XYZ file of C-alpha atoms in Angstrom:
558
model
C 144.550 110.779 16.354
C 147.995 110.108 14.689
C 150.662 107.995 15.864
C 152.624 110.691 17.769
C 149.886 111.457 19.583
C 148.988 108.139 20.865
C 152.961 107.473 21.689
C 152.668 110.909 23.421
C 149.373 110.094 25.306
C 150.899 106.672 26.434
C 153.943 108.222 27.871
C 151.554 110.702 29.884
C 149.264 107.883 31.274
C 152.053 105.916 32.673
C 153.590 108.344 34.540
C 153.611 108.369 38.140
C 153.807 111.895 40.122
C 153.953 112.117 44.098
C 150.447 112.498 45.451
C 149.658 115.672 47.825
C 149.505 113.426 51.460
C 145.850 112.696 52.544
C 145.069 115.019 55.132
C 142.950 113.003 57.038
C 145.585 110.233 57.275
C 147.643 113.056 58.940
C 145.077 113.910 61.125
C 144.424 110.515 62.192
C 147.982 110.053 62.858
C 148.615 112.669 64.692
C 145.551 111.785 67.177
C 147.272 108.247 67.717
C 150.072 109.596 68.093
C 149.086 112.168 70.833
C 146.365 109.615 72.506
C 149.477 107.456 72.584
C 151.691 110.213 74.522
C 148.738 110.972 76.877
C 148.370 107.445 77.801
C 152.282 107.219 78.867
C 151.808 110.197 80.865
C 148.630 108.782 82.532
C 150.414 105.539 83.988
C 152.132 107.721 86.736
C 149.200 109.666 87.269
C 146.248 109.570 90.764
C 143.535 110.669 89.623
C 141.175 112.214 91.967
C 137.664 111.277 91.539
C 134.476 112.145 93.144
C 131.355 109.687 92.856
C 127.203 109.607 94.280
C 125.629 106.498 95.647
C 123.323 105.336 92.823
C 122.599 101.821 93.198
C 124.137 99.368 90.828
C 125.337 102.083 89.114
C 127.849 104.141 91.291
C 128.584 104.096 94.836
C 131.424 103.278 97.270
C 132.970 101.365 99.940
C 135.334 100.945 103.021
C 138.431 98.527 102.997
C 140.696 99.083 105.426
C 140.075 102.549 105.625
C 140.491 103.068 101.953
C 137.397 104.264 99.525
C 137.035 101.659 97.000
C 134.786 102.304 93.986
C 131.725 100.215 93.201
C 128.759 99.915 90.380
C 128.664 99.908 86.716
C 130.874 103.617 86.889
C 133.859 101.985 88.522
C 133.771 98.825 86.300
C 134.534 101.544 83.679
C 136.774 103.317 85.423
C 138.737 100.248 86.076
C 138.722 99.013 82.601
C 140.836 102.342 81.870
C 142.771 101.485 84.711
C 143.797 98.203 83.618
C 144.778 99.577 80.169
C 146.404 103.160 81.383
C 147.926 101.718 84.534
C 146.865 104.805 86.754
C 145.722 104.763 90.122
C 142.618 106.993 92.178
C 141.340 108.479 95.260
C 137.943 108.778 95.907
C 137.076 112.528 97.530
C 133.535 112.171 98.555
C 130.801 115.678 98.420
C 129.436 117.079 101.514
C 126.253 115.577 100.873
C 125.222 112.892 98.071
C 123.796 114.955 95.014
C 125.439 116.485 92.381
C 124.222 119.952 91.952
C 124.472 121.523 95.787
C 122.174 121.615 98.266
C 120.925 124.675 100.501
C 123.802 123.712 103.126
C 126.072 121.174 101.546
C 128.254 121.252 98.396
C 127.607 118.438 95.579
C 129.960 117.015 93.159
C 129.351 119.520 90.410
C 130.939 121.846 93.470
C 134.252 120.082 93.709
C 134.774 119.821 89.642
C 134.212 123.993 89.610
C 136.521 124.156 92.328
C 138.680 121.761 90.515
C 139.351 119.370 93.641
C 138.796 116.624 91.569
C 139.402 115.609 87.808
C 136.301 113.626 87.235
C 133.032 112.474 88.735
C 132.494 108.963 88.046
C 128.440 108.608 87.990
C 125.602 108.079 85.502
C 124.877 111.940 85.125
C 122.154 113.308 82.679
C 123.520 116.015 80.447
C 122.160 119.185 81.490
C 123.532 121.476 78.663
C 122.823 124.564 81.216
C 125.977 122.866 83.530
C 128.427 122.838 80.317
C 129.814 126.019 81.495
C 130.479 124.758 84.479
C 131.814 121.530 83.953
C 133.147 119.421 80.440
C 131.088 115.684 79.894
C 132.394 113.247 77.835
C 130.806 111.088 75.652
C 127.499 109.568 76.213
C 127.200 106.468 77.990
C 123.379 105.618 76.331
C 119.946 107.624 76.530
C 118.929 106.421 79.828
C 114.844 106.384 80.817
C 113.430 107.835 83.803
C 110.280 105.264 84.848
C 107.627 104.825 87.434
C 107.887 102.087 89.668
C 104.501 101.975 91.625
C 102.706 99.588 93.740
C 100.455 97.083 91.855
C 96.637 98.155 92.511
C 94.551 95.423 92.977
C 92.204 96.320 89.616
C 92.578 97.831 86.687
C 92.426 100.986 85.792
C 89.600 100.042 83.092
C 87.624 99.548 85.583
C 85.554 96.377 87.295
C 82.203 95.004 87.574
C 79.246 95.921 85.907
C 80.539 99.659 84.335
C 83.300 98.611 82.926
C 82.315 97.105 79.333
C 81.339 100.460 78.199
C 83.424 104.145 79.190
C 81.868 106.812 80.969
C 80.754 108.673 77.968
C 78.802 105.744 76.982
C 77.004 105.231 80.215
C 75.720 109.327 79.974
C 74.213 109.112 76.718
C 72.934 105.717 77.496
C 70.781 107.645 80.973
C 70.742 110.820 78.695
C 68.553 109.526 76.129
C 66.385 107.304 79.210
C 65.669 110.752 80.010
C 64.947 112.405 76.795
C 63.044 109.843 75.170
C 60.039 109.955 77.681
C 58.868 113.225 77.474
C 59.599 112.841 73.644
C 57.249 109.351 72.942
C 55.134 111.234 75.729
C 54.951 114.288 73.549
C 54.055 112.938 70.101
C 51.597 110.788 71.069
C 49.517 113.464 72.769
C 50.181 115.600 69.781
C 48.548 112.550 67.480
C 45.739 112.202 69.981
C 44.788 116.022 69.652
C 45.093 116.138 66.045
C 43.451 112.531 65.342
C 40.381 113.412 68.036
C 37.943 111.392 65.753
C 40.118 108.030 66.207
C 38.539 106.348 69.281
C 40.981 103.933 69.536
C 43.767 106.830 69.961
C 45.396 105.983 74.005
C 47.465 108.829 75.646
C 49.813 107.372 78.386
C 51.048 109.523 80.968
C 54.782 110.731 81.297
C 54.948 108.208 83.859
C 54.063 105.349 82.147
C 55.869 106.299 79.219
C 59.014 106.982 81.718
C 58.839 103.338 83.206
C 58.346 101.894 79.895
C 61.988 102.876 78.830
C 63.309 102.111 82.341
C 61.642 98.585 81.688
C 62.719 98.092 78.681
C 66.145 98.753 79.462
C 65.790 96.142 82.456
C 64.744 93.363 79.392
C 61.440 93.790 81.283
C 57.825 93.571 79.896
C 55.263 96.457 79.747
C 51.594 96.666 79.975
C 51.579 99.485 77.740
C 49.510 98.359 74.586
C 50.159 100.706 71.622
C 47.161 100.482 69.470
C 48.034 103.611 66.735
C 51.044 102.876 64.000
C 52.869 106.108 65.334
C 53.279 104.730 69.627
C 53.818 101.374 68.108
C 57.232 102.419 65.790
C 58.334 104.677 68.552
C 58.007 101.716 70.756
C 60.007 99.254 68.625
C 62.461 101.825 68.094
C 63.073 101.690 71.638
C 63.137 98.094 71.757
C 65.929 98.221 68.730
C 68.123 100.268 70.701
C 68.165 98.572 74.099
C 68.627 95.330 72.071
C 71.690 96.568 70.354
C 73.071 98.104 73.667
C 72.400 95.173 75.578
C 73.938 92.611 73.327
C 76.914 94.749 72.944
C 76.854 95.398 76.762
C 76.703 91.323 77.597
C 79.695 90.779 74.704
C 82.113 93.247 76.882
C 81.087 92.435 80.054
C 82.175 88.419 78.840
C 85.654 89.622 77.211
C 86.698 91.748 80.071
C 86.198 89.464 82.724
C 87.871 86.964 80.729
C 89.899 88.612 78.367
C 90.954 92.001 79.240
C 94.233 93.235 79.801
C 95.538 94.751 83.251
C 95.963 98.653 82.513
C 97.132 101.280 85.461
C 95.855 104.462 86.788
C 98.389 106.848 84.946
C 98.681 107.036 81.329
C 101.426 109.878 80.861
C 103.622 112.013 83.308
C 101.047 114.174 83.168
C 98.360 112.250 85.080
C 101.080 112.373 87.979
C 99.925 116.039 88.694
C 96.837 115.870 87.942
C 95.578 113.048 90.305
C 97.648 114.206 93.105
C 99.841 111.407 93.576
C 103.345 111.682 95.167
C 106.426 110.475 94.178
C 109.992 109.814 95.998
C 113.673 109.424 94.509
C 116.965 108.764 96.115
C 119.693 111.984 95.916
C 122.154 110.709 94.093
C 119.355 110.694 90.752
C 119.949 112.867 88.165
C 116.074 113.618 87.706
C 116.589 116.364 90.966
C 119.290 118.012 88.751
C 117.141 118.331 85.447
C 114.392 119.572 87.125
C 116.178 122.249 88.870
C 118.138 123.528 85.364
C 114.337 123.608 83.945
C 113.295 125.622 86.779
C 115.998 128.307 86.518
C 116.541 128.418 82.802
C 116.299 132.078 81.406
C 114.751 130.029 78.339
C 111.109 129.606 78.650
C 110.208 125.949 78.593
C 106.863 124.718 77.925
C 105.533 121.746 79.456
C 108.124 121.372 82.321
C 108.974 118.148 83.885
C 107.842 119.562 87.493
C 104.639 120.697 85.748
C 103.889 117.214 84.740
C 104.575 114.922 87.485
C 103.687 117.276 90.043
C 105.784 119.154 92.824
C 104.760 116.498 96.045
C 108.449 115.191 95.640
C 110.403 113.501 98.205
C 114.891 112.790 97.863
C 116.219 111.010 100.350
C 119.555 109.028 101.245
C 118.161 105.409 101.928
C 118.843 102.445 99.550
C 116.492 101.474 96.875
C 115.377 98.293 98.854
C 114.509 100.763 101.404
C 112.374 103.065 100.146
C 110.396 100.158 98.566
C 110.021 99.516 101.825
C 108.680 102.613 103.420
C 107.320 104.454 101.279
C 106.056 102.559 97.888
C 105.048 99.445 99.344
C 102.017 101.133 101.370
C 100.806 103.037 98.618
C 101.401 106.338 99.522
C 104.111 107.038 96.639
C 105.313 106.014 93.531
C 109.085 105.670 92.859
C 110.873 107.369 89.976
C 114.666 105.858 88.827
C 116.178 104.924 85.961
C 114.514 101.834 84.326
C 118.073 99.770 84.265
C 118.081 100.390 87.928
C 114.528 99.442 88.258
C 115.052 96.107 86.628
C 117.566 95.242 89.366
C 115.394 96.462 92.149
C 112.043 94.510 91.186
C 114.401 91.240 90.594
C 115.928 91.692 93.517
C 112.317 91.717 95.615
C 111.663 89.175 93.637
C 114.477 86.571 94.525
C 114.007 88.208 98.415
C 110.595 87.191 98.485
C 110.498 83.421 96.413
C 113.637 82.985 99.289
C 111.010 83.569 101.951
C 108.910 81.400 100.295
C 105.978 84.111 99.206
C 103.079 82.617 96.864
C 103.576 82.794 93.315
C 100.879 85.236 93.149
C 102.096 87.372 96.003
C 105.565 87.951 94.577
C 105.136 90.679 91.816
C 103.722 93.415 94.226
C 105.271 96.213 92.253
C 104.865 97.360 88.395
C 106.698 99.768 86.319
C 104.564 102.367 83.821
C 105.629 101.608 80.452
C 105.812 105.582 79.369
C 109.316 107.429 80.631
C 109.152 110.315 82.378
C 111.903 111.813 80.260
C 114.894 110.764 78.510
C 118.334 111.519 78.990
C 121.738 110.884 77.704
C 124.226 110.022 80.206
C 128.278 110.407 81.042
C 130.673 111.009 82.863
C 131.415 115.002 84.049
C 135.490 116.354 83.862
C 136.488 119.549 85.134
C 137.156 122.220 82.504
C 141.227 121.807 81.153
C 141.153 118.268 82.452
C 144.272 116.832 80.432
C 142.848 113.553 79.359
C 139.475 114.114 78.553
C 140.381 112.939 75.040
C 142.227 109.563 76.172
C 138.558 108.775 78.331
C 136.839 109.609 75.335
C 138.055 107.506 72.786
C 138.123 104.621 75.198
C 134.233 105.376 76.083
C 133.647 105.528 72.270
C 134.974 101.896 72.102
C 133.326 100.136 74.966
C 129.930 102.221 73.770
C 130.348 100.790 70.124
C 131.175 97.297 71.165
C 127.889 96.896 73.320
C 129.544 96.573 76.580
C 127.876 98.993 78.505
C 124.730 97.910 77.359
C 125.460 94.343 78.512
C 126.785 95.355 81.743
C 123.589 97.416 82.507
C 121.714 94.089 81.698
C 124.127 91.693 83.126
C 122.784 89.249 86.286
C 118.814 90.028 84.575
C 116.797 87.866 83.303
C 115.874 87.416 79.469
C 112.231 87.395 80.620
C 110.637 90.483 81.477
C 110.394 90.942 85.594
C 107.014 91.377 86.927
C 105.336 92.192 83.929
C 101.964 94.485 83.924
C 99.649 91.791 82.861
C 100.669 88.536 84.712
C 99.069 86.590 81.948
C 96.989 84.407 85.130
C 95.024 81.922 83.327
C 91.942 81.879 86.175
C 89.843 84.731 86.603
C 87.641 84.599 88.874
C 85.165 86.891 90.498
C 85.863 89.329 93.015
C 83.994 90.996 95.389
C 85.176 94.012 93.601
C 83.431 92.757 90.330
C 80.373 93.044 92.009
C 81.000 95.605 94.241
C 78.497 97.808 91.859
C 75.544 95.147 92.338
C 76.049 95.184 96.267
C 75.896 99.105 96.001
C 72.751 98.687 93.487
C 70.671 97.083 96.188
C 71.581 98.525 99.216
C 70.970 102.047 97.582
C 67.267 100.892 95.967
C 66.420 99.166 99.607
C 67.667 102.783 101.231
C 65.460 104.400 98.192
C 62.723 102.733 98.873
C 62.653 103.305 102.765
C 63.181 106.869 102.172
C 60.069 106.353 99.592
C 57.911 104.747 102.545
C 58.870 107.699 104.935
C 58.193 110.601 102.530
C 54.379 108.916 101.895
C 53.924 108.391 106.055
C 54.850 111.833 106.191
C 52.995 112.722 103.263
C 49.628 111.202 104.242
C 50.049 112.707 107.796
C 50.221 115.956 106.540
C 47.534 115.446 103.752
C 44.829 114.343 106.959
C 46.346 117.274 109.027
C 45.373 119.546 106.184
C 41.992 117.643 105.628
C 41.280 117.873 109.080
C 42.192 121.788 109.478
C 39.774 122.016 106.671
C 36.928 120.437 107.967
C 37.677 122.206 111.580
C 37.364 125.715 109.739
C 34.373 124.662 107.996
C 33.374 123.675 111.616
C 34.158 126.660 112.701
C 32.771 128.984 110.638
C 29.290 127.330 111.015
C 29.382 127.193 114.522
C 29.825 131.356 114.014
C 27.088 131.245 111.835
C 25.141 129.850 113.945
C 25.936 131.675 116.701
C 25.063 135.416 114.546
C 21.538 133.783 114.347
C 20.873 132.687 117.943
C 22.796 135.857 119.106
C 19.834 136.096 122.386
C 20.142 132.732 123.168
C 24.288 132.898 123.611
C 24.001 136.057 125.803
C 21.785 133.783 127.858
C 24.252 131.142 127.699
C 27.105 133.210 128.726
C 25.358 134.661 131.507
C 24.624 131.144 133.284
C 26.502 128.798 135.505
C 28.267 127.097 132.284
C 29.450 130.070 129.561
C 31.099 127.185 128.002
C 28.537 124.633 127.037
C 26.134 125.309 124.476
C 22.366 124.574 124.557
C 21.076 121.691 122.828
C 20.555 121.681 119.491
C 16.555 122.049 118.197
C 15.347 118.165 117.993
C 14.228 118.660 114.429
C 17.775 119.548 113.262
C 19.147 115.839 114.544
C 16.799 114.245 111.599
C 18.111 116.657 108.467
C 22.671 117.008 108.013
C 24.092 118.456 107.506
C 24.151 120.280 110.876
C 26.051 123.472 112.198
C 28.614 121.553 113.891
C 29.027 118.371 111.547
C 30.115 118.020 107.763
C 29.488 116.314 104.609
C 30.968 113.016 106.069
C 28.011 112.684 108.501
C 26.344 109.420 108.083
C 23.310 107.340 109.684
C 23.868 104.609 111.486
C 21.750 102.010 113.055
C 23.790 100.173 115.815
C 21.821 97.595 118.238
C 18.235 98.493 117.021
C 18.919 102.285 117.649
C 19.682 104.977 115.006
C 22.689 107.209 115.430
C 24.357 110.373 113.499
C 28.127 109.216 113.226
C 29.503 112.715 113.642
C 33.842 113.622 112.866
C 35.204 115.227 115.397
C 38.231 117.711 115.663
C 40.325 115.375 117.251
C 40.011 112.726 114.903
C 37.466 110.737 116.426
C 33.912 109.553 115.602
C 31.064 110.757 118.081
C 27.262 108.859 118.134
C 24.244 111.216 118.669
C 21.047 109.169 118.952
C 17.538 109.889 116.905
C 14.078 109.658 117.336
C 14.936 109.060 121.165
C 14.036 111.861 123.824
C 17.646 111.429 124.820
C 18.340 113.316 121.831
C 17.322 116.156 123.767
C 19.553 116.293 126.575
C 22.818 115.912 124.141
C 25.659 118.787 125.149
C 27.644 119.296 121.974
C 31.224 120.342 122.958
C 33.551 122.732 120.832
């Protein structure tokens, strides 16, 4: 490059040309500008302003006849006021929900109608509403919990069945039941093929069955395998109940010392599906997501309703209140926002350490840790409201500086409130804990009577057959006799007594068995004298002498 061209180059370099203005700059200017005329125009503005009882985060009050504005909502509300110099009315819905009733309007009503500019409430953003009303920017992304009433055990379970799940527990009596007829089975099939070996045993399925249940018991066993098949089956059996019961004696140990407190629902889901009910207040915003699910033209899968089950309850009492009535006793769980529930359980808290409540008694309530859904939160405008921008940008600043946040926290504690696992040091056992051992030998003493009455009835039925038996046999001798002494019954019949039979012939007494006796007949000799000891029908034992002319005279009675 020459000299001229480097003098030229210079020259270029060092110029300076306007710059093209940055259009962002102009953009930004010309919001400030306008957020700076809208804020003028606001100071001699009354604004009117709708709001729902929700706790410590919206609500209202009377002073002298005036509605004054209260919770978290109005603290924003009269931040802005403070820096906008405005002033508000308070125009209250028909009844205390946002989306309408079957009779009375809500809020969302009186935006559409445009009575109001803005409803000043922690509502969920249901994007089905935007065409209705405008929101402005989002507060947070608020969770829906389940505040419940503490049960008394865990979920895991107590006692004896907890250390090991239910699936455990059925292949555990599965395989008690399988492995009988099985060690049954191939040792009668070595006996049968090994019929020379003389030392070969075959135990009954009985004994085999009693074996296992001994052996699971840590019991001993008469059983003496003396083949190398009965004895590895045997010690197989051993191995496993060794294994299972040194695991089962480890849990058992760590849970009643160690284990953590767990509840009965796991997800929204087990809501539903073990039928419990829940209740809410009206002023929550879950009542107006469910119903946009329910009449969305979209087709949603796995619907809030779906999961936590239809057996719902809204109602206008405080939070205190229905803690009260209906959690309290069991009968429902409680759904609200989790920053809500916070102030709730440390508010029962304080009310109960006031009345002087054991320690242990004072955290009777426990919040799930899943949510039941998430939702963002704001503020709701009606459509063309003129300073929708000027609440904006002021929401945008309090949301990035944290102070929402620490206002939905303020007056809590750092630590958690009622936590689910108190972290109690003593554990002690419960009648609960051995609830299953109570149960295990009241049912084996009710077993074992109904045992004893099944063999009383069993044995009286078993002589009631034997004796029908040896009446028949009775009986059909007695006809046999009869067909041969056919002259001497028409004799018989034909005298004073058709009912008595002749005496028997005297040598028959010395030979049984006779016509009318059976195999039992013995020979007795009682007080010098010798006597048949004959079984009657009735059950009783009849003496017919020998060798004695009484003999003779003997009646024998059917």
């Amino acid at each position: 490059m020459g000299l001229i061209e480097i003098v030229l180059a210079t020259m270029c370099l060092n110029a300076t040309c306007d710059i093209e203005p940055d259009i962002e700059q102009v953009i930004a200017t010309a919001r400030i500008s306008r957020l700076a005329q809208l804020a003028e125009e606001l100071k001699v503005e009354t604004l009117t302003i709708t709001t729902l009882k929700n706790g410590e985060l919206s609500g209202y009050k009377k002073e002298n006849a005036t509605l004054i504005g209260t919770g978290l909502a109005f603290e924003i509300v009269h931040i802005f006021q403070q820096k906008f110099g405005f002033t508000y009315e308070i125009v209250l819905p028909e009844d205390n929900v946002f989306l309408e009733g079957t009779i009375n309007k809500g809020a969302k009503n009186l935006l559409e109608d445009k009575k109001v500019d803005v409803a000043v409430a922690f509502l969920p953003i249901v994007n089905s509403f935007r065409h209705d009303v405008t929101y402005s920017r989002s507060f947070d992304v608020a969770e829906w919990s389940v505040l419940m009433n503490r049960p008394r055990d865990s979920a895991t379970g107590s006692g004896l069945l907890a250390p090991f799940t239910t699936e455990v527990w059925i292949i555990i009596i599965f395989s008690v039941l399988v492995i009988g007829p099985i060690m049954h089975l191939i040792i009668l099939a070595r006996a049968r093929l090994c019929k020379s070996d003389e030392e070969s045993v075959v135990y009954p399925l009985p004994d085999c069955m009693w074996f296992l249940y001994g052996a699971l018991l840590k019991q001993g066993s008469v059983l003496n395998p003396v083949t190398d098949s009965s004895r590895i089956l045997f010690s197989t059996w051993w191995l496993f109940i060794l294994i299972i019961t040194a695991f089962y004696t480890a849990n058992l140990t760590a849970f009643l010392t160690l284990s953590k407190f767990t509840l009965p629902i796991k997800s929204p889901s087990d809501i539903s599906a073990k039928g419990y009910k829940w209740v809410s207040n009206k002023g929550n915003g879950i009542r107006d997501f469910m119903y946009s699910e329910n009449h969305d033209t979209m087709s949603i899968e796995n619907k809030l309703v779906d999961q936590i089950g239809r057996g719902r309850l809204y109602t206008d009492l405080e939070d205190m209140a229905i803690l009260d009535e209906y959690v309290a006793s069991g009968q429902m769980m409680f759904i609200r926002e989790k920053s809500v529930i916070r102030h709730v359980m440390y508010g029962d808290y304080k009310e109960k350490t006031r009345k002087g409540t054991k320690e242990s008694d004072r955290c009777t309530y426990v919040v799930a840790k899943f949510p039941i859904v998430e939702l963002p939160r704001a503020f709701a405008y009606k459509h063309d409201f003129k300073y929708k921008e000027l609440f904006d940008n002021s929401i945008q600043h309090l949301v990035e500086s944290g102070i929402i946040q620490f206002k939905l926290r303020e007056n809590l504690p750092d630590a958690e409130i009622c936590p689910l696992d108190l972290g109690s040091t003593e554990r002690k056992l419960r009648n609960s804990d051995l609830s299953l051992t109570y149960f295990i030998v009241a049912g084996g003493l009710a077993f074992a009577i109904c045992v004893f009455f099944i063999e009383i009835l069993w044995r009286s039925a078993s002589q009631r057959y034997k004796k029908a038996r040896r009446a028949k046999k009775q009986n059909v001798a007695v006809q046999s006799w009869m067909e041969k002494n056919d002259n001497l019954m028409k004799k018989t019949q034909s005298s004073e007594f058709p009912t008595v039979t002749p005496p028997p012939s005297y040598q028959a007494l010395f030979r049984p068995p006779f016509f009318f006796s059976d195999s039992d007949s013995q020979k007795k000799n009682i007080n010098g004298r010798d006597y048949w000891v004959i079984h009657k029908n009735n059950g009783f034992r009849e003496l017919i002498p020998l060798r004695t002319p009484s003999a003779l005279l003997f009646q024998y009675s059917h």
